[in-house]
CSV table of C-alpha atoms in Angstrom, one decimal:
chain,number,residue,atom,x,y,z
A,17,UNK,CA,2.4,34.4,127.0
A,18,UNK,CA,-0.7,36.5,127.0
A,19,UNK,CA,-0.3,39.7,129.0
A,20,UNK,CA,-3.4,39.0,131.1
A,21,UNK,CA,-1.7,35.5,132.1
A,22,UNK,CA,1.5,37.7,132.9
A,23,UNK,CA,-0.3,40.2,135.4
A,24,UNK,CA,-2.0,37.3,137.3
A,25,UNK,CA,1.4,35.9,137.8
A,26,UNK,CA,2.7,39.4,138.9
A,27,UNK,CA,-0.4,39.6,141.4
A,28,UNK,CA,0.2,36.1,142.7
A,29,UNK,CA,3.8,37.1,143.1
A,30,UNK,CA,3.2,40.2,144.8
A,31,UNK,CA,0.7,38.5,147.0
A,32,UNK,CA,2.8,35.8,148.0
A,33,UNK,CA,5.8,38.4,148.8
A,34,UNK,CA,3.5,40.0,151.2
A,35,UNK,CA,2.2,37.1,153.0
A,36,UNK,CA,5.9,35.9,153.3
A,37,UNK,CA,7.1,39.3,155.0
A,38,UNK,CA,3.8,39.2,157.4
A,39,UNK,CA,4.7,36.0,158.7
A,40,UNK,CA,8.3,36.4,158.9
A,41,UNK,CA,7.2,39.7,161.0
A,42,UNK,CA,4.7,37.6,163.1
A,43,UNK,CA,1.9,39.4,161.7
A,44,UNK,CA,0.1,36.2,160.1
A,45,UNK,CA,0.5,32.6,161.2
A,46,UNK,CA,0.4,29.3,159.5
A,47,UNK,CA,-2.9,29.1,158.5
A,48,UNK,CA,-3.0,32.3,156.9
A,49,UNK,CA,0.1,32.2,155.0
A,50,UNK,CA,-0.6,28.5,153.5
A,51,UNK,CA,-3.6,30.1,151.7
A,52,UNK,CA,-1.1,32.0,149.4
A,53,UNK,CA,1.5,29.5,149.5
A,54,UNK,CA,0.0,26.3,149.3
A,55,UNK,CA,-1.8,26.8,145.8
A,56,UNK,CA,1.8,27.6,144.3
A,57,UNK,CA,3.0,24.2,145.8
A,58,UNK,CA,4.9,25.9,148.7
A,59,UNK,CA,4.4,24.0,152.2
A,60,UNK,CA,5.4,25.0,155.9
A,61,UNK,CA,7.4,22.2,157.2
A,62,UNK,CA,7.7,21.3,161.0
A,63,UNK,CA,11.0,23.3,161.5
A,64,UNK,CA,9.9,26.6,160.5
A,65,UNK,CA,10.9,26.3,157.4
A,66,UNK,CA,9.4,25.6,153.8
A,67,UNK,CA,9.4,22.8,151.0
A,68,UNK,CA,8.8,24.2,147.7
A,69,UNK,CA,7.6,22.1,144.6
A,70,UNK,CA,8.8,22.6,141.4
A,71,UNK,CA,6.7,20.9,138.6
A,72,UNK,CA,8.2,19.5,135.6
A,73,UNK,CA,5.6,18.5,133.3
A,74,UNK,CA,6.2,15.2,131.5
A,75,UNK,CA,9.5,14.9,133.6
A,76,UNK,CA,11.3,16.7,130.8
A,77,UNK,CA,13.2,20.1,131.5
A,78,UNK,CA,15.4,22.1,129.2
A,79,UNK,CA,19.3,22.5,129.9
A,80,UNK,CA,18.6,26.0,130.8
A,81,UNK,CA,15.9,25.5,133.0
A,82,UNK,CA,17.9,23.1,135.0
A,83,UNK,CA,20.7,25.9,134.8
A,84,UNK,CA,18.3,28.0,136.6
A,85,UNK,CA,17.2,25.5,139.2
A,86,UNK,CA,20.9,25.0,140.4
A,87,UNK,CA,21.6,28.5,140.2
A,88,UNK,CA,18.5,29.0,142.8
A,89,UNK,CA,19.6,26.0,145.1
A,90,UNK,CA,23.0,27.7,145.1
A,91,UNK,CA,22.0,31.1,145.7
A,92,UNK,CA,19.9,30.1,148.6
A,93,UNK,CA,22.1,27.3,149.8
A,94,UNK,CA,19.6,24.6,149.6
A,95,UNK,CA,20.8,21.5,150.8
A,96,UNK,CA,18.1,19.0,150.5
A,97,UNK,CA,16.9,18.5,146.6
A,98,UNK,CA,14.0,15.5,146.5
A,99,UNK,CA,13.3,14.0,142.9
A,100,UNK,CA,9.9,12.8,143.5
A,101,UNK,CA,8.2,9.6,141.7
A,102,UNK,CA,5.8,12.5,140.1
A,103,UNK,CA,8.4,14.1,138.2
A,104,UNK,CA,8.8,17.0,140.3
A,105,UNK,CA,11.6,18.5,142.6
A,106,UNK,CA,11.0,19.4,146.1
A,107,UNK,CA,13.4,21.8,147.8
A,108,UNK,CA,13.4,21.3,151.2
A,109,UNK,CA,14.3,23.4,154.3
A,110,UNK,CA,14.0,26.8,152.6
A,111,UNK,CA,13.9,30.2,154.6
A,112,UNK,CA,11.0,32.2,154.5
A,113,UNK,CA,13.5,35.2,153.1
């Protein structure tokens, strides 16, 4: 991966972390956090939790990628996983933290 691409990804992660912290502390509202989360496939749900979309290009992932996703689900105690008809995974009821 090109250095500039990695830098852009790291910048987006940094911006997302700052926005999530501001949202969790009540400094910004739903409309403001959506500017940072929606382009990354993260959406606020009605229960003040979030849905995170993981795109699976071509509907195929490696065993290593699947294990990483499983580890994330276990680590964050995510109970709802939806496999969409568009070959994505959706993690539901994710806390802002």
